[in-house]
Coordinates of C-alpha atoms in Angstrom, one line a residue:
M171 CA 0.0 0.0 0.0
S172 CA 1.9 3.0 -1.2
K173 CA -0.3 5.9 0.1
V174 CA -2.7 6.8 2.8
P175 CA -6.3 6.1 1.6
T176 CA -8.5 9.1 1.1
V177 CA -12.3 9.5 1.0
E178 CA -13.5 10.4 -2.5
A179 CA -14.0 14.2 -2.7
A180 CA -16.2 14.5 -5.8
H181 CA -19.9 14.6 -5.4
A182 CA -22.7 14.1 -7.9
L183 CA -25.4 16.8 -8.3
L184 CA -27.9 14.3 -6.9
S185 CA -25.8 12.8 -4.2
A186 CA -26.8 9.9 -2.1
S187 CA -26.2 11.9 1.1
G188 CA -28.6 14.6 -0.1
A189 CA -31.2 12.2 -1.3
E190 CA -33.8 13.0 1.4
R191 CA -33.6 16.6 0.3
W192 CA -33.9 16.3 -3.4
L193 CA -36.5 13.5 -3.2
N194 CA -38.7 16.0 -1.2
C195 CA -37.7 19.3 -2.7
T196 CA -36.8 18.6 -6.3
P197 CA -35.6 22.1 -7.4
A198 CA -33.1 22.3 -4.4
P199 CA -30.0 20.9 -6.1
R200 CA -30.0 23.4 -8.9
L201 CA -30.8 26.3 -6.5
E202 CA -27.8 25.2 -4.4
E203 CA -25.5 25.6 -7.3
Q204 CA -25.6 29.4 -6.7
F205 CA -23.9 28.9 -3.4
P206 CA -20.3 27.7 -2.6
D207 CA -19.9 24.2 -1.4
T208 CA -18.1 25.0 1.8
K209 CA -16.8 22.2 4.1
S210 CA -17.5 22.6 7.8
E211 CA -14.9 21.8 10.5
Y212 CA -17.1 18.8 11.5
A213 CA -17.1 17.5 8.0
A214 CA -13.3 17.8 7.8
E215 CA -13.0 16.0 11.2
G216 CA -15.3 13.2 9.9
S217 CA -13.3 12.9 6.7
L218 CA -10.2 12.2 8.8
A219 CA -11.9 9.7 10.9
H220 CA -13.2 7.9 7.7
T221 CA -9.7 7.8 6.4
I222 CA -8.4 6.2 9.6
A223 CA -11.3 3.7 9.5
E224 CA -10.5 2.8 5.9
L225 CA -6.8 2.3 6.7
K226 CA -7.7 -0.1 9.5
L227 CA -10.2 -1.9 7.3
R228 CA -7.7 -2.4 4.5
K229 CA -5.1 -3.6 6.9
Q230 CA -7.3 -6.2 8.6
F231 CA -9.4 -7.5 5.8
I232 CA -8.3 -6.4 2.3
D233 CA -4.7 -5.4 1.6
R234 CA -3.2 -7.0 4.7
I235 CA -0.4 -4.4 4.7
S236 CA 2.5 -4.8 7.1
T237 CA 2.5 -3.4 10.5
R238 CA 5.3 -1.1 9.6
K239 CA 3.4 0.4 6.6
F240 CA 0.3 0.7 8.6
N241 CA 2.0 2.5 11.5
S242 CA 3.7 4.8 9.0
A243 CA 0.4 5.7 7.3
L244 CA -1.3 6.2 10.7
K245 CA 1.5 8.4 11.9
T246 CA 0.9 10.7 8.9
L247 CA -2.8 10.9 9.8
K248 CA -2.0 11.6 13.4
G249 CA -0.1 14.6 12.2
S250 CA -3.3 16.3 11.2
E251 CA -4.4 19.3 13.3
R252 CA -7.9 17.7 13.4
Y253 CA -6.6 14.4 14.8
Q254 CA -7.9 13.3 18.2
D255 CA -6.9 10.1 20.1
E256 CA -10.6 9.1 20.5
M257 CA -10.7 8.6 16.7
L258 CA -8.7 5.4 17.2
R259 CA -11.2 4.0 19.7
Y260 CA -14.3 4.9 17.7
T261 CA -12.9 3.5 14.4
D262 CA -12.1 0.3 16.3
E263 CA -15.8 0.0 17.2
Y264 CA -16.6 0.3 13.5
I265 CA -14.0 -2.3 12.6
D266 CA -15.4 -4.6 15.4
Y267 CA -18.8 -4.5 13.9
I268 CA -17.4 -5.3 10.4
S269 CA -15.4 -8.2 12.0
G270 CA -18.6 -9.6 13.5
V271 CA -20.3 -9.6 10.0
V272 CA -17.2 -11.1 8.3
H273 CA -17.0 -13.9 10.8
S274 CA -20.7 -14.7 10.6
F275 CA -20.1 -16.4 7.3
S276 CA -18.9 -20.0 7.0
S277 CA -16.4 -19.0 4.3
P278 CA -14.5 -15.7 3.7
P279 CA -16.8 -13.1 2.1
Y280 CA -16.0 -10.5 -0.5
I281 CA -15.0 -7.1 1.1
A282 CA -14.5 -3.7 -0.4
A283 CA -13.6 -0.4 1.3
E284 CA -14.6 3.1 0.1
K285 CA -16.1 1.6 -3.0
R286 CA -17.4 4.0 -5.8
L287 CA -21.0 3.0 -6.4
D288 CA -22.8 4.0 -9.6
F289 CA -26.6 4.3 -9.3
S290 CA -27.0 6.3 -12.5
A291 CA -29.5 3.7 -13.9
Y292 CA -32.0 5.3 -11.4
V293 CA -30.6 8.8 -10.8
R294 CA -29.0 10.7 -13.7
E295 CA -25.2 10.9 -13.2
G296 CA -25.7 9.5 -9.7
F297 CA -22.8 7.9 -7.8
G298 CA -21.5 7.8 -4.3
T299 CA -18.9 6.1 -2.1
G300 CA -19.8 3.1 0.1
D301 CA -17.7 2.9 3.2
C302 CA -17.8 -0.9 3.4
I303 CA -19.3 -3.5 1.1
I304 CA -19.5 -7.2 2.2
I305 CA -21.0 -10.0 0.2
G306 CA -21.4 -13.5 1.5
G307 CA -23.8 -16.2 0.3
E308 CA -26.9 -14.4 -1.0
V309 CA -26.6 -11.4 1.3
L310 CA -25.1 -8.0 0.4
H311 CA -24.1 -5.8 3.3
V312 CA -23.8 -2.1 2.8
I313 CA -22.2 -0.5 5.9
D314 CA -21.9 3.2 6.5
F315 CA -19.6 4.8 9.1
K316 CA -20.9 8.1 10.5
Y317 CA -18.6 10.0 12.9
G318 CA -21.1 12.7 13.7
K319 CA -22.6 13.0 17.2
G320 CA -25.6 15.2 16.5
V321 CA -28.5 12.7 16.3
P322 CA -28.6 9.0 15.7
V323 CA -29.3 8.3 12.0
S324 CA -31.6 5.4 11.2
A325 CA -30.9 2.9 8.4
E326 CA -34.6 2.1 8.1
E327 CA -36.0 3.3 4.8
N328 CA -32.9 5.5 4.5
P329 CA -32.7 6.8 0.9
Q330 CA -28.9 7.3 1.1
M331 CA -28.4 3.7 2.1
K332 CA -30.8 2.5 -0.6
L333 CA -29.0 4.3 -3.3
Y334 CA -25.7 2.8 -2.2
A335 CA -27.4 -0.6 -2.1
L336 CA -28.7 -0.1 -5.7
G337 CA -25.2 0.8 -6.9
A338 CA -23.6 -2.1 -5.1
Y339 CA -26.3 -4.5 -6.4
R340 CA -25.7 -3.4 -10.0
E341 CA -22.0 -3.7 -9.5
Y342 CA -22.0 -7.3 -8.1
S343 CA -25.2 -9.0 -8.9
F344 CA -23.8 -10.7 -12.1
L345 CA -21.1 -12.2 -9.9
Y346 CA -23.1 -13.1 -6.8
P347 CA -26.6 -14.5 -6.3
I348 CA -27.8 -11.6 -4.1
S349 CA -31.3 -12.0 -2.8
R350 CA -31.2 -9.8 0.4
V351 CA -29.6 -6.5 1.2
K352 CA -28.7 -5.5 4.8
M353 CA -27.9 -1.8 5.3
T354 CA -26.2 -0.7 8.5
I355 CA -25.2 2.7 9.9
V356 CA -22.5 2.6 12.6
Q357 CA -22.4 5.8 14.7
P358 CA -19.9 4.9 17.5
R359 CA -19.8 8.4 19.1
L360 CA -23.5 7.9 19.9
D361 CA -23.2 4.2 20.6
S362 CA -25.7 3.7 17.8
I363 CA -25.9 0.8 15.3
S364 CA -28.9 0.9 13.1
E365 CA -29.7 -2.1 10.8
Y366 CA -32.3 -2.6 8.1
E367 CA -32.8 -5.5 5.7
I368 CA -34.9 -5.8 2.5
G369 CA -35.2 -8.1 -0.5
T370 CA -33.6 -7.2 -3.7
D371 CA -37.0 -7.1 -5.5
E372 CA -38.2 -4.5 -3.0
L373 CA -35.0 -2.5 -3.5
L374 CA -35.2 -2.5 -7.3
N375 CA -38.9 -1.5 -7.2
W376 CA -38.0 1.5 -5.0
G377 CA -35.3 2.4 -7.5
E378 CA -37.8 2.4 -10.3
S379 CA -40.2 4.5 -8.3
I380 CA -37.8 7.3 -7.7
K381 CA -36.7 7.6 -11.3
P382 CA -39.2 10.4 -12.3
I383 CA -38.5 12.3 -9.1
A384 CA -34.8 12.2 -9.7
E385 CA -35.2 13.4 -13.2
K386 CA -37.2 16.4 -12.0
A387 CA -34.5 17.1 -9.5
F388 CA -31.7 16.9 -12.1
T389 CA -33.5 19.4 -14.4
G390 CA -34.5 21.7 -11.4
E391 CA -38.3 21.2 -11.9
G392 CA -41.0 20.9 -9.4
D393 CA -42.0 22.8 -6.3
F394 CA -39.9 24.0 -3.4
V395 CA -40.9 22.2 -0.3
S396 CA -39.7 23.1 3.2
G397 CA -39.0 20.5 5.9
E398 CA -36.4 18.8 8.0
W399 CA -34.4 18.1 4.9
C400 CA -33.5 21.8 4.6
R401 CA -30.9 21.4 7.4
F402 CA -27.9 20.8 5.0
C403 CA -29.2 22.7 2.0
R404 CA -26.7 25.4 1.0
A405 CA -29.7 27.7 0.1
K406 CA -31.4 27.3 3.4
S407 CA -30.8 30.8 4.7
L408 CA -32.2 32.7 1.7
C409 CA -34.8 30.2 0.3
R410 CA -38.1 31.9 -0.2
A411 CA -40.1 28.8 0.2
R412 CA -38.6 28.1 3.6
A413 CA -39.2 31.8 4.6
D414 CA -42.9 31.6 3.4
F415 CA -43.4 28.4 5.3
N416 CA -42.0 29.8 8.6
I417 CA -43.6 33.2 8.3
S418 CA -47.0 31.6 7.7
L419 CA -46.9 30.7 11.4
E420 CA -48.7 34.0 11.8
E421 CA -51.9 32.4 10.6
Y422 CA -52.3 31.1 14.1
D423 CA -52.9 34.6 15.4
R424 CA -56.3 34.5 13.8
I425 CA -57.4 31.2 15.3
K426 CA -60.9 31.3 16.9
P427 CA -62.2 30.8 19.5
P428 CA -59.8 32.6 21.9
L429 CA -58.3 29.3 23.2
I430 CA -56.5 27.1 20.8
S431 CA -57.1 23.3 20.8
D432 CA -54.5 20.6 21.7
E433 CA -54.5 19.7 18.0
E434 CA -53.5 23.2 17.1
V435 CA -50.8 23.1 19.8
G436 CA -49.3 20.1 18.1
K437 CA -49.3 21.8 14.7
I438 CA -47.7 25.0 16.1
L439 CA -45.0 22.9 17.9
A440 CA -44.1 21.1 14.7
R441 CA -43.9 24.4 12.8
S442 CA -42.0 26.3 15.5
R443 CA -39.2 23.8 15.7
E444 CA -38.4 24.5 12.0
L445 CA -38.9 28.2 12.7
V446 CA -36.1 28.2 15.4
K447 CA -33.7 26.4 13.0
W448 CA -34.6 28.9 10.2
V449 CA -34.0 32.0 12.4
S450 CA -30.6 30.5 13.4
D451 CA -29.6 30.0 9.8
I452 CA -30.7 33.6 8.9
E453 CA -28.6 35.0 11.8
E454 CA -25.6 33.0 10.7
Y455 CA -26.0 34.3 7.1
A456 CA -26.4 37.9 8.3
L457 CA -23.3 37.7 10.6
S458 CA -21.1 36.3 7.8
T459 CA -22.4 38.9 5.4
C460 CA -21.6 41.8 7.8
L461 CA -18.2 40.4 8.7
A462 CA -17.4 40.2 5.0
G463 CA -18.2 43.9 4.6
G464 CA -21.8 43.5 3.3
N465 CA -24.8 45.4 4.5
I466 CA -27.9 43.9 6.2
P467 CA -30.1 47.0 6.7
G468 CA -30.7 47.6 10.4
W469 CA -28.1 45.2 11.6
K470 CA -24.3 45.1 12.2
A471 CA -21.6 42.8 13.5
V472 CA -20.3 43.5 17.0
E473 CA -18.1 41.8 19.5
G474 CA -19.9 39.5 21.8
R475 CA -19.7 39.3 25.6
S476 CA -16.2 38.4 26.8
N477 CA -15.1 37.1 30.2
R478 CA -11.9 38.1 32.0
A479 CA -9.0 35.6 31.9
F480 CA -5.4 35.3 33.3
S481 CA -2.8 35.9 30.6
D482 CA -0.6 33.4 32.4
L483 CA -2.4 31.2 34.9
D484 CA 0.7 29.5 36.4
L485 CA 2.5 32.8 37.1
A486 CA -0.7 34.4 38.5
F487 CA -1.2 31.5 40.9
K488 CA 2.4 31.5 41.9
K489 CA 2.1 35.2 42.9
I490 CA -1.0 34.4 44.9
V491 CA 0.8 31.7 46.8
E492 CA 3.8 33.9 47.4
S493 CA 1.5 36.5 49.0
G494 CA 0.5 34.0 51.7
T495 CA -2.5 32.2 50.2
E496 CA -2.6 28.4 50.5
E497 CA -2.2 26.7 47.1
A498 CA -4.9 24.1 47.9
V499 CA -7.7 26.7 48.0
L500 CA -6.9 27.7 44.4
Y501 CA -8.0 24.3 43.0
E502 CA -11.2 22.3 43.1
R503 CA -11.2 18.5 43.2
K504 CA -13.9 17.0 41.0
P505 CA -14.5 13.5 39.9
I506 CA -14.4 13.0 36.1
P507 CA -17.6 12.2 34.3
L508 CA -18.7 8.5 33.7
T509 CA -17.9 8.8 30.0
K510 CA -14.4 10.0 30.7
V511 CA -13.9 7.0 33.1
E512 CA -15.0 4.7 30.2
E513 CA -12.6 6.4 27.9
L514 CA -9.8 6.0 30.4
L515 CA -10.4 2.3 31.1
G516 CA -11.7 1.2 27.7
K517 CA -15.2 -0.4 27.3
K518 CA -14.1 -3.9 28.2
Q519 CA -12.4 -3.1 31.5
F520 CA -15.0 -0.5 32.3
K521 CA -17.7 -3.2 32.0
E522 CA -15.7 -5.8 34.0
L523 CA -15.0 -3.4 36.9
L524 CA -18.0 -1.2 37.1
E525 CA -21.0 -2.9 35.6
D526 CA -22.6 -3.4 39.0
F527 CA -22.3 0.3 39.8
I528 CA -23.9 1.7 36.7
V529 CA -27.5 3.0 36.9
K530 CA -29.4 4.9 34.3
P531 CA -32.2 7.0 35.9
P532 CA -35.1 8.2 33.8
G533 CA -34.3 11.3 31.7
K534 CA -36.0 14.6 32.3
P535 CA -39.3 14.6 30.4
T536 CA -39.2 16.4 27.1
I537 CA -41.6 16.8 24.2
A538 CA -40.9 14.8 21.0
Q539 CA -42.7 14.2 17.7
E540 CA -44.9 11.2 17.3
N541 CA -42.5 9.4 15.0
D542 CA -39.8 9.4 17.7
K543 CA -38.8 5.8 18.6
R544 CA -38.8 6.4 22.3
E545 CA -41.8 5.1 24.4
A546 CA -44.4 7.7 25.4
I547 CA -44.5 8.5 29.2
T548 CA -47.2 10.1 31.4
N549 CA -47.6 11.4 34.9
K550 CA -51.2 10.3 35.0
I551 CA -51.8 8.0 38.0
T552 CA -53.8 4.8 37.3
P553 CA -56.4 3.6 39.8
E554 CA -54.1 0.7 40.6
Q555 CA -51.2 3.0 41.5
A556 CA -53.5 5.3 43.5
F557 CA -55.3 2.6 45.6
G558 CA -52.9 -0.4 45.3
E559 CA -54.1 -3.9 45.8
S560 CA -57.5 -2.8 47.3
I561 CA -59.0 -2.4 43.9
K562 CA -58.0 -5.9 42.8
E563 CA -59.5 -7.3 45.9
E564 CA -62.8 -5.5 45.4
Q565 CA -62.9 -6.7 41.8

């Protein structure tokens, strides 16, 4: 292996990662072309973690490179300013999952890393990169590594994963008798592994069903539709459809009678969450415009609130001690959080030593949309809870 692997940088207009967006808002991809495709710090960090994961995958299952070459390549990656030691642990969890899949087969399966997948038979000029492809028996595994820690991403009916699966099926179906496809998203920083399995007939039927939608998206036709998929759209700050959708919240000012119903409360909550995100995007755009010398009428960029700090903490504390103050009073002793203890010990030793000491109390109640996978809770007291066994005896 002569060079450090890199994640493919090129993106299709109708990318697999943006599929939820262009499947719901078909004109979005062409509108986004007016805006620069900037890469966030989080994306750059994720890209480095992906490269480390690919290096480990190739060493263990594909290229079988020597330890010397592996360590040399890893040392190069560790030289990045974005490198963090925890990347090694989280990528190990990804490799552990893959290892479990590999060893579930009675004979060695086919394995590919960072595989370019062409799904242009369904989406014009469509392609993407599959993090890991495994084929054994009649099962095709499509495994995606996500380094983000925002929210867990589900593999169930996930259009990005389905497009990758279509590309992989077209690539390998003439070589392997694939009848089932298992799609997995591994998100180790959230301790989340989501799996979803479908038959190839169902997958191919879905591919046919999205063809006309993809064609409209490629040509920029259709209606702009605002929704959760706006989150990563480059036009999200200035999109008029999104603005109209959020400003239309004012219609609830005219609701009669004077008190709104619980049904209306639900609708307003759903709308207001998107409104909060939209206002945040508008503020971010306005700030960057002002900092670049532009003009947002009525607004300007200013310095935010700042807190005082010692220019040299060690010298400052030294002077305090020399003045007669006990050094001990300058420091607070605090236990490190549970997650830090787990990082310090590693998951295996953490479990062996502390499993009996771990409790997980109920989380603070919060409101969530109906499609949230968590179980609904209530404070309503049942008759059994209120009166205990006396009710059962009377019955």
